[in-house]
Every structure is written in C-alpha cells, then in structure tokens.
PDB file of C-alpha atoms in Angstrom:
ATOM      1  CA  UNK Q1029       8.452  -3.776  18.024  1.00 79.00           C
ATOM      2  CA  UNK Q1030      10.130  -5.985  15.423  1.00 89.00           C
ATOM      3  CA  UNK Q1031       9.513  -5.431  11.719  1.00 90.00           C
ATOM      4  CA  UNK Q1032      11.025  -7.343   8.812  1.00 92.00           C
ATOM      5  CA  UNK Q1033      10.162  -7.916   5.180  1.00 93.00           C
ATOM      6  CA  UNK Q1034      11.300 -10.166   2.378  1.00 94.00           C
ATOM      7  CA  UNK Q1035      11.071  -9.882  -1.378  1.00 95.00           C
ATOM      8  CA  UNK Q1036       9.327 -12.731  -3.241  1.00 96.00           C
ATOM      9  CA  UNK Q1037      10.951 -14.637  -6.113  1.00 95.00           C
ATOM     10  CA  UNK Q1038      10.768 -13.169  -9.650  1.00 94.00           C
ATOM     11  CA  UNK Q1039       7.711 -15.253 -10.549  1.00 90.00           C
ATOM     12  CA  UNK Q1040       5.675 -13.277  -7.997  1.00 94.00           C
ATOM     13  CA  UNK Q1041       7.238  -9.829  -8.233  1.00 93.00           C
ATOM     14  CA  UNK Q1042       4.807  -8.449 -10.807  1.00 92.00           C
ATOM     15  CA  UNK Q1043       2.043  -9.025  -8.221  1.00 95.00           C
ATOM     16  CA  UNK Q1044       3.633  -8.949  -4.750  1.00 96.00           C
ATOM     17  CA  UNK Q1045       6.078  -6.197  -3.759  1.00 96.00           C
ATOM     18  CA  UNK Q1046       7.064  -7.776  -0.451  1.00 96.00           C
ATOM     19  CA  UNK Q1047       5.802  -9.820   2.479  1.00 96.00           C
ATOM     20  CA  UNK Q1048       6.271  -8.145   5.855  1.00 95.00           C
ATOM     21  CA  UNK Q1049       6.062  -9.346   9.425  1.00 95.00           C
ATOM     22  CA  UNK Q1050       5.399  -7.223  12.501  1.00 93.00           C
ATOM     23  CA  UNK Q1051       5.527  -8.375  16.112  1.00 92.00           C
ATOM     24  CA  UNK Q1052       5.223  -6.479  19.365  1.00 90.00           C
ATOM     25  CA  UNK Q1053       4.306  -7.211  22.967  1.00 88.00           C
ATOM     26  CA  UNK Q1054       1.146  -5.749  24.463  1.00 83.00           C
ATOM     27  CA  UNK Q1055       1.350  -2.136  25.601  1.00 72.00           C
ATOM     28  CA  UNK Q1056      -0.621  -0.628  28.461  1.00 62.00           C
ATOM     29  CA  UNK Q1057      -2.198   1.824  26.045  1.00 67.00           C
ATOM     30  CA  UNK Q1058      -1.295   1.306  22.401  1.00 74.00           C
ATOM     31  CA  UNK Q1059      -1.044   4.552  20.419  1.00 84.00           C
ATOM     32  CA  UNK Q1060      -3.307   5.244  17.462  1.00 88.00           C
ATOM     33  CA  UNK Q1061      -1.241   4.821  14.289  1.00 91.00           C
ATOM     34  CA  UNK Q1062      -1.956   6.702  11.065  1.00 92.00           C
ATOM     35  CA  UNK Q1063      -1.535   4.626   7.894  1.00 93.00           C
ATOM     36  CA  UNK Q1064      -1.056   6.693   4.744  1.00 95.00           C
ATOM     37  CA  UNK Q1065      -1.836   6.022   1.062  1.00 96.00           C
ATOM     38  CA  UNK Q1066       1.093   4.372  -0.719  1.00 95.00           C
ATOM     39  CA  UNK Q1067      -0.355   3.181  -4.045  1.00 95.00           C
ATOM     40  CA  UNK Q1068      -0.452  -0.474  -2.937  1.00 96.00           C
ATOM     41  CA  UNK Q1069      -3.234  -2.763  -1.776  1.00 96.00           C
ATOM     42  CA  UNK Q1070      -2.523  -5.356   0.908  1.00 96.00           C
ATOM     43  CA  UNK Q1071      -3.699  -8.571   2.483  1.00 97.00           C
ATOM     44  CA  UNK Q1072      -3.007  -8.643   6.233  1.00 97.00           C
ATOM     45  CA  UNK Q1073      -3.116 -11.784   8.396  1.00 97.00           C
ATOM     46  CA  UNK Q1074      -3.494 -11.212  12.138  1.00 97.00           C
ATOM     47  CA  UNK Q1075      -2.228 -14.063  14.348  1.00 97.00           C
ATOM     48  CA  UNK Q1076      -2.616 -12.276  17.689  1.00 96.00           C
ATOM     49  CA  UNK Q1077      -4.980  -9.772  19.286  1.00 95.00           C
ATOM     50  CA  UNK Q1078      -7.276  -7.822  16.957  1.00 94.00           C
ATOM     51  CA  UNK Q1079      -6.624  -4.361  15.572  1.00 95.00           C
ATOM     52  CA  UNK Q1080      -9.276  -1.680  15.495  1.00 95.00           C
ATOM     53  CA  UNK Q1081      -9.788   1.151  13.016  1.00 96.00           C
ATOM     54  CA  UNK Q1082     -11.432   4.514  13.448  1.00 94.00           C
ATOM     55  CA  UNK Q1083     -14.878   4.735  11.867  1.00 92.00           C
ATOM     56  CA  UNK Q1084     -16.316   8.168  12.587  1.00 90.00           C
ATOM     57  CA  UNK Q1085     -15.830   8.737  16.319  1.00 88.00           C
ATOM     58  CA  UNK Q1086     -15.682   5.032  17.254  1.00 93.00           C
ATOM     59  CA  UNK Q1087     -13.101   2.264  16.770  1.00 95.00           C
ATOM     60  CA  UNK Q1088     -14.319  -0.942  15.100  1.00 96.00           C
ATOM     61  CA  UNK Q1089     -12.588  -4.330  15.213  1.00 96.00           C
ATOM     62  CA  UNK Q1090     -10.892  -5.493  11.996  1.00 96.00           C
ATOM     63  CA  UNK Q1091     -11.228  -9.038  10.598  1.00 95.00           C
ATOM     64  CA  UNK Q1092      -8.474 -11.604  11.194  1.00 95.00           C
ATOM     65  CA  UNK Q1093      -7.563 -11.784   7.487  1.00 97.00           C
ATOM     66  CA  UNK Q1094      -8.082  -8.390   5.932  1.00 97.00           C
ATOM     67  CA  UNK Q1095      -8.006  -7.041   2.392  1.00 97.00           C
ATOM     68  CA  UNK Q1096      -6.959  -3.387   2.376  1.00 97.00           C
ATOM     69  CA  UNK Q1097      -7.855  -1.743  -0.919  1.00 97.00           C
ATOM     70  CA  UNK Q1098      -6.087   1.293  -2.324  1.00 97.00           C
ATOM     71  CA  UNK Q1099      -6.250   4.190   0.117  1.00 97.00           C
ATOM     72  CA  UNK Q1100      -6.940   7.729  -1.060  1.00 96.00           C
ATOM     73  CA  UNK Q1101      -6.878   9.128   2.461  1.00 95.00           C
ATOM     74  CA  UNK Q1102      -5.276   8.212   5.783  1.00 95.00           C
ATOM     75  CA  UNK Q1103      -6.530   5.426   8.033  1.00 94.00           C
ATOM     76  CA  UNK Q1104      -6.234   5.428  11.853  1.00 94.00           C
ATOM     77  CA  UNK Q1105      -5.701   2.029  13.507  1.00 94.00           C
ATOM     78  CA  UNK Q1106      -4.797   0.773  16.986  1.00 92.00           C
ATOM     79  CA  UNK Q1107      -3.616  -2.497  18.488  1.00 92.00           C
ATOM     80  CA  UNK Q1108      -5.620  -3.990  21.337  1.00 93.00           C
ATOM     81  CA  UNK Q1109      -2.886  -6.251  22.757  1.00 93.00           C
ATOM     82  CA  UNK Q1110      -0.061  -8.394  21.397  1.00 94.00           C
ATOM     83  CA  UNK Q1111       0.840  -7.836  17.730  1.00 93.00           C
ATOM     84  CA  UNK Q1112       1.705 -10.626  15.288  1.00 95.00           C
ATOM     85  CA  UNK Q1113       0.931  -9.570  11.731  1.00 95.00           C
ATOM     86  CA  UNK Q1114       1.891 -10.849   8.296  1.00 97.00           C
ATOM     87  CA  UNK Q1115       1.273  -8.467   5.418  1.00 96.00           C
ATOM     88  CA  UNK Q1116       1.282  -9.164   1.690  1.00 97.00           C
ATOM     89  CA  UNK Q1117       2.005  -5.801   0.092  1.00 97.00           C
ATOM     90  CA  UNK Q1118       0.889  -5.936  -3.527  1.00 96.00           C
ATOM     91  CA  UNK Q1119       2.032  -4.045  -6.572  1.00 96.00           C
ATOM     92  CA  UNK Q1120      -0.540  -1.462  -7.749  1.00 96.00           C
ATOM     93  CA  UNK Q1121      -2.341  -4.099  -9.870  1.00 95.00           C
ATOM     94  CA  UNK Q1122      -1.658  -6.978  -7.452  1.00 95.00           C
ATOM     95  CA  UNK Q1123      -5.021  -7.273  -5.720  1.00 95.00           C
ATOM     96  CA  UNK Q1124      -6.734  -7.419  -9.109  1.00 94.00           C
ATOM     97  CA  UNK Q1125      -4.439 -10.277 -10.156  1.00 93.00           C
ATOM     98  CA  UNK Q1126      -4.734 -12.225  -6.886  1.00 94.00           C
ATOM     99  CA  UNK Q1127      -8.444 -11.825  -6.229  1.00 95.00           C
ATOM    100  CA  UNK Q1128      -9.930 -11.503  -9.702  1.00 92.00           C
ATOM    101  CA  UNK Q1129     -12.200  -8.600  -8.754  1.00 94.00           C
ATOM    102  CA  UNK Q1130     -12.108  -5.021  -9.950  1.00 95.00           C
ATOM    103  CA  UNK Q1131      -9.707  -3.005  -7.802  1.00 96.00           C
ATOM    104  CA  UNK Q1132     -12.241  -0.159  -7.862  1.00 97.00           C
ATOM    105  CA  UNK Q1133     -14.581  -2.280  -5.706  1.00 97.00           C
ATOM    106  CA  UNK Q1134     -11.941  -2.371  -2.956  1.00 97.00           C
ATOM    107  CA  UNK Q1135     -10.751   1.245  -3.044  1.00 98.00           C
ATOM    108  CA  UNK Q1136     -10.890   2.826   0.439  1.00 97.00           C
ATOM    109  CA  UNK Q1137     -12.331  -0.442   1.782  1.00 96.00           C
ATOM    110  CA  UNK Q1138     -11.112  -2.864   4.464  1.00 96.00           C
ATOM    111  CA  UNK Q1139     -12.850  -6.179   3.823  1.00 96.00           C
ATOM    112  CA  UNK Q1140     -12.686  -9.646   5.344  1.00 97.00           C
ATOM    113  CA  UNK Q1141     -10.855 -11.762   2.752  1.00 98.00           C
ATOM    114  CA  UNK Q1142     -13.429 -14.512   3.267  1.00 97.00           C
ATOM    115  CA  UNK Q1143     -16.035 -12.246   1.663  1.00 97.00           C
ATOM    116  CA  UNK Q1144     -13.921 -11.987  -1.500  1.00 96.00           C
ATOM    117  CA  UNK Q1145     -12.328 -15.453  -1.572  1.00 95.00           C
ATOM    118  CA  UNK Q1146     -13.013 -17.877   1.253  1.00 96.00           C
ATOM    119  CA  UNK Q1147     -10.653 -20.467  -0.247  1.00 96.00           C
ATOM    120  CA  UNK Q1148      -7.697 -18.065  -0.394  1.00 97.00           C
ATOM    121  CA  UNK Q1149      -8.457 -16.842   3.118  1.00 97.00           C
ATOM    122  CA  UNK Q1150      -8.372 -20.402   4.456  1.00 97.00           C
ATOM    123  CA  UNK Q1151      -5.134 -21.293   2.608  1.00 97.00           C
ATOM    124  CA  UNK Q1152      -3.293 -18.138   3.669  1.00 98.00           C
ATOM    125  CA  UNK Q1153      -4.296 -18.556   7.306  1.00 97.00           C
ATOM    126  CA  UNK Q1154      -3.112 -22.175   7.271  1.00 97.00           C
ATOM    127  CA  UNK Q1155       0.216 -21.165   5.695  1.00 98.00           C
ATOM    128  CA  UNK Q1156       0.697 -18.365   8.232  1.00 97.00           C
ATOM    129  CA  UNK Q1157       0.377 -20.906  11.066  1.00 96.00           C
ATOM    130  CA  UNK Q1158       3.126 -23.214   9.762  1.00 97.00           C
ATOM    131  CA  UNK Q1159       5.880 -23.593  12.360  1.00 94.00           C
ATOM    132  CA  UNK Q1160       9.301 -22.146  11.588  1.00 94.00           C
ATOM    133  CA  UNK Q1161      10.047 -18.862   9.846  1.00 92.00           C
ATOM    134  CA  UNK Q1162      11.499 -20.302   6.623  1.00 94.00           C
ATOM    135  CA  UNK Q1163       8.814 -23.000   6.317  1.00 96.00           C
ATOM    136  CA  UNK Q1164       6.073 -20.426   6.889  1.00 96.00           C
ATOM    137  CA  UNK Q1165       7.440 -18.089   4.237  1.00 96.00           C
ATOM    138  CA  UNK Q1166       7.683 -20.905   1.714  1.00 97.00           C
ATOM    139  CA  UNK Q1167       4.108 -21.990   2.486  1.00 97.00           C
ATOM    140  CA  UNK Q1168       2.860 -18.438   1.921  1.00 97.00           C
ATOM    141  CA  UNK Q1169       4.734 -18.197  -1.377  1.00 97.00           C
ATOM    142  CA  UNK Q1170       3.190 -21.468  -2.608  1.00 96.00           C
ATOM    143  CA  UNK Q1171      -0.315 -20.187  -1.839  1.00 97.00           C
ATOM    144  CA  UNK Q1172       0.342 -16.869  -3.574  1.00 96.00           C
ATOM    145  CA  UNK Q1173       1.915 -18.511  -6.649  1.00 94.00           C
ATOM    146  CA  UNK Q1174      -1.152 -20.718  -7.048  1.00 93.00           C
ATOM    147  CA  UNK Q1175      -3.467 -17.699  -6.726  1.00 93.00           C
ATOM    148  CA  UNK Q1176      -1.494 -15.767  -9.351  1.00 89.00           C
ATOM    149  CA  UNK Q1177      -1.557 -18.723 -11.745  1.00 72.00           C
ATOM    150  CA  UNK Q1178      -5.329 -18.942 -11.342  1.00 69.00           C
ATOM    151  CA  UNK Q1179      -5.734 -15.198 -12.005  1.00 62.00           C
ATOM    152  CA  UNK Q1180      -4.651 -12.964 -14.836  1.00 69.00           C
ATOM    153  CA  UNK Q1181      -1.978 -10.369 -15.398  1.00 73.00           C
ATOM    154  CA  UNK Q1182      -2.497  -6.645 -15.888  1.00 83.00           C
ATOM    155  CA  UNK Q1183      -3.436  -5.053 -19.194  1.00 86.00           C
ATOM    156  CA  UNK Q1184      -0.464  -5.281 -21.579  1.00 90.00           C
ATOM    157  CA  UNK Q1185       0.457  -1.568 -21.484  1.00 93.00           C
ATOM    158  CA  UNK Q1186      -0.420  -0.836 -17.843  1.00 95.00           C
ATOM    159  CA  UNK Q1187       3.039  -1.664 -16.374  1.00 94.00           C
ATOM    160  CA  UNK Q1188       4.566   0.812 -18.850  1.00 94.00           C
ATOM    161  CA  UNK Q1189       2.163   3.550 -17.751  1.00 96.00           C
ATOM    162  CA  UNK Q1190       2.854   2.851 -14.069  1.00 96.00           C
ATOM    163  CA  UNK Q1191       6.615   2.946 -14.666  1.00 95.00           C
ATOM    164  CA  UNK Q1192       6.265   6.281 -16.477  1.00 95.00           C
ATOM    165  CA  UNK Q1193       4.406   7.769 -13.496  1.00 95.00           C
ATOM    166  CA  UNK Q1194       7.113   6.520 -11.131  1.00 93.00           C
ATOM    167  CA  UNK Q1195       9.928   7.698 -13.407  1.00 92.00           C
ATOM    168  CA  UNK Q1196       8.429  11.173 -13.728  1.00 91.00           C
ATOM    169  CA  UNK Q1197       7.663  11.373  -9.968  1.00 87.00           C
ATOM    170  CA  UNK Q1198       4.002  11.860 -10.765  1.00 90.00           C
ATOM    171  CA  UNK Q1199       4.554  14.659 -13.264  1.00 89.00           C
ATOM    172  CA  UNK Q1200       3.268  12.721 -16.296  1.00 89.00           C
ATOM    173  CA  UNK Q1201      -0.217  13.907 -17.282  1.00 90.00           C
ATOM    174  CA  UNK Q1202      -3.078  11.729 -18.515  1.00 92.00           C
ATOM    175  CA  UNK Q1203      -2.722  12.831 -22.133  1.00 93.00           C
ATOM    176  CA  UNK Q1204       1.043  12.239 -22.096  1.00 92.00           C
ATOM    177  CA  UNK Q1205       0.561   8.763 -20.568  1.00 94.00           C
ATOM    178  CA  UNK Q1206      -2.139   7.842 -23.069  1.00 94.00           C
ATOM    179  CA  UNK Q1207       0.114   8.804 -25.983  1.00 93.00           C
ATOM    180  CA  UNK Q1208       3.040   6.832 -24.537  1.00 92.00           C
ATOM    181  CA  UNK Q1209       1.013   3.589 -24.435  1.00 94.00           C
ATOM    182  CA  UNK Q1210      -1.025   4.291 -27.620  1.00 93.00           C
ATOM    183  CA  UNK Q1211      -4.493   4.418 -26.132  1.00 94.00           C
ATOM    184  CA  UNK Q1212      -7.196   7.031 -25.595  1.00 95.00           C
ATOM    185  CA  UNK Q1213      -7.510   9.128 -22.436  1.00 95.00           C
ATOM    186  CA  UNK Q1214     -10.807   7.408 -21.692  1.00 95.00           C
ATOM    187  CA  UNK Q1215      -9.348   3.914 -22.033  1.00 96.00           C
ATOM    188  CA  UNK Q1216      -6.420   4.847 -19.785  1.00 96.00           C
ATOM    189  CA  UNK Q1217      -8.788   6.074 -17.082  1.00 96.00           C
ATOM    190  CA  UNK Q1218     -11.007   2.981 -17.358  1.00 96.00           C
ATOM    191  CA  UNK Q1219      -8.145   0.486 -17.115  1.00 96.00           C
ATOM    192  CA  UNK Q1220      -6.557   2.325 -14.186  1.00 97.00           C
ATOM    193  CA  UNK Q1221      -9.827   2.348 -12.251  1.00 97.00           C
ATOM    194  CA  UNK Q1222     -10.401  -1.362 -12.854  1.00 96.00           C
ATOM    195  CA  UNK Q1223      -6.868  -2.665 -12.273  1.00 96.00           C
ATOM    196  CA  UNK Q1224      -5.263  -0.101  -9.940  1.00 97.00           C
ATOM    197  CA  UNK Q1225      -8.394   1.150  -8.176  1.00 97.00           C
ATOM    198  CA  UNK Q1226      -8.012   4.855  -8.903  1.00 97.00           C
ATOM    199  CA  UNK Q1227      -7.459   7.260 -11.768  1.00 97.00           C
ATOM    200  CA  UNK Q1228      -3.914   7.825 -13.100  1.00 96.00           C
ATOM    201  CA  UNK Q1229      -4.060  11.397 -11.774  1.00 96.00           C
ATOM    202  CA  UNK Q1230      -4.769  10.275  -8.193  1.00 97.00           C
ATOM    203  CA  UNK Q1231      -2.116   7.553  -8.419  1.00 97.00           C
ATOM    204  CA  UNK Q1232       0.418  10.138  -9.613  1.00 96.00           C
ATOM    205  CA  UNK Q1233      -0.450  12.388  -6.660  1.00 96.00           C
ATOM    206  CA  UNK Q1234       0.197   9.491  -4.264  1.00 96.00           C
ATOM    207  CA  UNK Q1235       3.574   8.840  -5.918  1.00 95.00           C
ATOM    208  CA  UNK Q1236       4.544  12.475  -5.289  1.00 95.00           C
ATOM    209  CA  UNK Q1237       3.213  12.332  -1.725  1.00 95.00           C
ATOM    210  CA  UNK Q1238       5.257   9.220  -0.972  1.00 94.00           C
ATOM    211  CA  UNK Q1239       8.386  10.897  -2.313  1.00 93.00           C
ATOM    212  CA  UNK Q1240       7.905  13.652   0.304  1.00 94.00           C
ATOM    213  CA  UNK Q1241       7.719  11.027   3.068  1.00 92.00           C
ATOM    214  CA  UNK Q1242      10.931   9.387   1.874  1.00 90.00           C
ATOM    215  CA  UNK Q1243      12.936  12.575   1.267  1.00 90.00           C
ATOM    216  CA  UNK Q1244      11.935  14.726   4.203  1.00 88.00           C
ATOM    217  CA  UNK Q1245      14.825  15.707   6.474  1.00 83.00           C
ATOM    218  CA  UNK Q1246      14.416  17.844   9.604  1.00 79.00           C
ATOM    219  CA  UNK Q1247      15.286  21.467   8.884  1.00 80.00           C
ATOM    220  CA  UNK Q1248      15.043  21.185   5.134  1.00 84.00           C
ATOM    221  CA  UNK Q1249      13.192  23.913   3.223  1.00 91.00           C
ATOM    222  CA  UNK Q1250       9.644  22.945   2.251  1.00 93.00           C
ATOM    223  CA  UNK Q1251       9.979  25.001  -0.932  1.00 94.00           C
ATOM    224  CA  UNK Q1252      13.103  23.065  -1.951  1.00 93.00           C
ATOM    225  CA  UNK Q1253      11.440  19.736  -1.174  1.00 93.00           C
ATOM    226  CA  UNK Q1254       8.348  20.755  -3.162  1.00 94.00           C
ATOM    227  CA  UNK Q1255      10.383  21.390  -6.309  1.00 92.00           C
ATOM    228  CA  UNK Q1256      12.387  18.182  -5.896  1.00 92.00           C
ATOM    229  CA  UNK Q1257       9.237  16.086  -5.489  1.00 92.00           C
ATOM    230  CA  UNK Q1258       7.386  17.519  -8.481  1.00 89.00           C
ATOM    231  CA  UNK Q1259       5.081  20.102  -6.888  1.00 93.00           C
ATOM    232  CA  UNK Q1260       4.546  23.507  -8.435  1.00 91.00           C
ATOM    233  CA  UNK Q1261       5.359  25.271  -5.149  1.00 94.00           C
ATOM    234  CA  UNK Q1262       5.327  24.902  -1.365  1.00 95.00           C
ATOM    235  CA  UNK Q1263       1.595  25.654  -1.094  1.00 96.00           C
ATOM    236  CA  UNK Q1264       0.845  22.854  -3.574  1.00 95.00           C
ATOM    237  CA  UNK Q1265       2.865  20.369  -1.490  1.00 96.00           C
ATOM    238  CA  UNK Q1266       1.143  21.374   1.772  1.00 96.00           C
ATOM    239  CA  UNK Q1267      -2.327  21.238   0.228  1.00 96.00           C
ATOM    240  CA  UNK Q1268      -1.765  17.795  -1.306  1.00 96.00           C
ATOM    241  CA  UNK Q1269      -0.091  16.438   1.844  1.00 97.00           C
ATOM    242  CA  UNK Q1270      -3.009  17.558   3.985  1.00 97.00           C
ATOM    243  CA  UNK Q1271      -5.518  15.844   1.687  1.00 96.00           C
ATOM    244  CA  UNK Q1272      -3.749  12.480   2.115  1.00 97.00           C
ATOM    245  CA  UNK Q1273      -2.458  12.696   5.696  1.00 96.00           C
ATOM    246  CA  UNK Q1274      -5.167  14.815   7.337  1.00 96.00           C
ATOM    247  CA  UNK Q1275      -2.615  17.299   8.679  1.00 95.00           C
ATOM    248  CA  UNK Q1276       0.003  19.650   7.272  1.00 94.00           C
ATOM    249  CA  UNK Q1277       3.478  18.120   6.748  1.00 93.00           C
ATOM    250  CA  UNK Q1278       5.094  20.090   9.589  1.00 91.00           C
ATOM    251  CA  UNK Q1279       2.518  18.748  12.049  1.00 93.00           C
ATOM    252  CA  UNK Q1280       2.817  15.199  10.714  1.00 93.00           C
ATOM    253  CA  UNK Q1281       6.613  15.044  10.953  1.00 90.00           C
ATOM    254  CA  UNK Q1282       6.567  16.276  14.553  1.00 87.00           C
ATOM    255  CA  UNK Q1283       4.961  12.989  15.588  1.00 82.00           C
ATOM    256  CA  UNK Q1284       6.169   9.382  15.800  1.00 76.00           C
ATOM    257  CA  UNK Q1285       4.856   7.076  13.089  1.00 73.00           C
ATOM    258  CA  UNK Q1286       6.323   3.623  13.586  1.00 68.00           C
ATOM    259  CA  UNK Q1287       4.035   1.783  11.161  1.00 65.00           C
ATOM    260  CA  UNK Q1288       4.079   4.437   8.442  1.00 62.00           C
ATOM    261  CA  UNK Q1289       7.867   4.674   8.640  1.00 64.00           C
ATOM    262  CA  UNK Q1290       8.111   0.956   7.912  1.00 61.00           C
ATOM    263  CA  UNK Q1291       5.504   1.081   5.181  1.00 55.00           C
ATOM    264  CA  UNK Q1292       7.338   3.824   3.279  1.00 51.00           C
ATOM    265  CA  UNK Q1293      10.382   1.645   2.745  1.00 47.00           C
ATOM    266  CA  UNK Q1294      12.252   1.994   6.044  1.00 43.00           C
ATOM    267  CA  UNK Q1295      12.079  -1.678   7.047  1.00 42.00           C
ATOM    268  CA  UNK Q1296      14.808  -4.259   6.547  1.00 43.00           C
ATOM    269  CA  UNK Q1297      14.230  -6.413   3.476  1.00 49.00           C
ATOM    270  CA  UNK Q1298      15.570  -9.846   2.624  1.00 52.00           C
ATOM    271  CA  UNK Q1299      15.011 -12.010  -0.397  1.00 52.00           C
ATOM    272  CA  UNK Q1300      12.729 -15.022  -0.376  1.00 55.00           C
ATOM    273  CA  UNK Q1301      15.604 -17.438  -0.892  1.00 51.00           C
ATOM    274  CA  UNK Q1302      17.724 -16.070   1.972  1.00 44.00           C
TER     275      UNK Q1302
END
C-alpha cells in the first residue's frame, strides 16, 4: 500500500487541509478497516474498484465520488479489489465553504457528490484522470480554487474558536469559547452546527480523542495519557474512546489500522509546489 499527501497553497489552506493519494494492489481478502472521527469532512474520488461500507449487518457499495461528512462515530469500510483513491481532506469548515450547504446536513452521512453538486463532481473526476502526477495535482487545485471562490468563508470569529479548542486540547468549555469570541452560547452552538456540522462540545471531544491516537505509545500508562490529553481520569478516556471507536483503547491498539494511522497524521506530506 502506498500513501502520500500534499499540502495545498496558502490560498486554499483555510478550506483544504491536504490532498492524499492511496494506492494498493488487490488482496485475496481485503481486511475491514475502521475509520475514526477526526473533525474533518472529506471528498474522496475512487479511480479503481469500489469500496464498501458496513450498514447494519451488510456491506453496501460506496459511490465513485463520495462526500464524507463529519463523523461522530467510527465507520467500517472494505476494498473490493485494486485501490486508487484521491482524498480532499477539508478543514472543519471546509465542506461548508466548498459545497455551500449546511455541514449539519452531511454529518454522519456518506453521499454521492453528484447529489450535492453535479458540476463539482464532474470537474473533480476529470481532474483526477489527468495524466501525470504533477499535472493531476495542479488540475485538482484549479478546480478547488474555483469552488472556494464561488463559495463563502466561515463566520468571522469561527476560526478563532476552533483554534482555541485545538490550543486547549478540547478543554475549553462552551461558555469560555463564547466569551472569547464575544457571542452568546446559543449563537456559538448554532454557527458550529451549520459550519462545522456538530456542537463545539462534540468537536472538542474529537480533538481530545485524536490526541490519544497520536500520543499513544505501547506500554504507556493510560492514566498518564488521560491527564496529558485533557481527560479527568483514565475512566473518562476509556469511556470517550469507546464512544468514538466502538472498542476500548487497549483493544483498538492491539489491531492493525493502516488507513486510520495515515489519517491521524502518519502519512508523508509534501507541499503543492514541490
């Protein structure tokens, strides 16, 4: 399996965190991969065999160009053959800016991009099929820049609130955030739901959860990790981890998670102009 990612130019960075590429040959029996909430929505372009996702007890085929809204719980997916994916990982408000729809409508949803924007779906698919790695990346960036210019940016104080949640590792409460950006608690909640797709409290929990994924080291004390990542105690960490990942942390880290490892910042990144 080959994974790489590159960072877009500054003009796109308020909307797009990175663009990643994943390729792999067909396996006899591809393992089910668990994708975890990370606070980002994505657009994924599939140029090879389809992926499936678990829906109840069955696996359903995903669309070729897929919008993945904010996740509040894990998602199980599996390849059905050769893998050739391009992913556009957005900033927390990125899908709202690119697609012009409320992020709350996409939360916990995987939707064919054509349903939301047939024009953008067609342009992204055409760009993804351009020959040559550099030419393809530049074509994708042109499509995304045009979509951003046609959309709108986040609410003026929202980036400040998001930065405060990141800086505090999810410890900042709703009242504290509202005071820091000079708005009411109700307005803060409303703007977060519309532009991020979830409440500030849930987003803060995901920030803490992701810090556990990044900082975990085999043999390290769960109690020590809980304090470092902003949990009140070990039981709090385990309870929150289970709600997002479906299993306790000890059970999760015993397994192999190739996709999730990449999607929590373990891939190799290059800049768009490299």
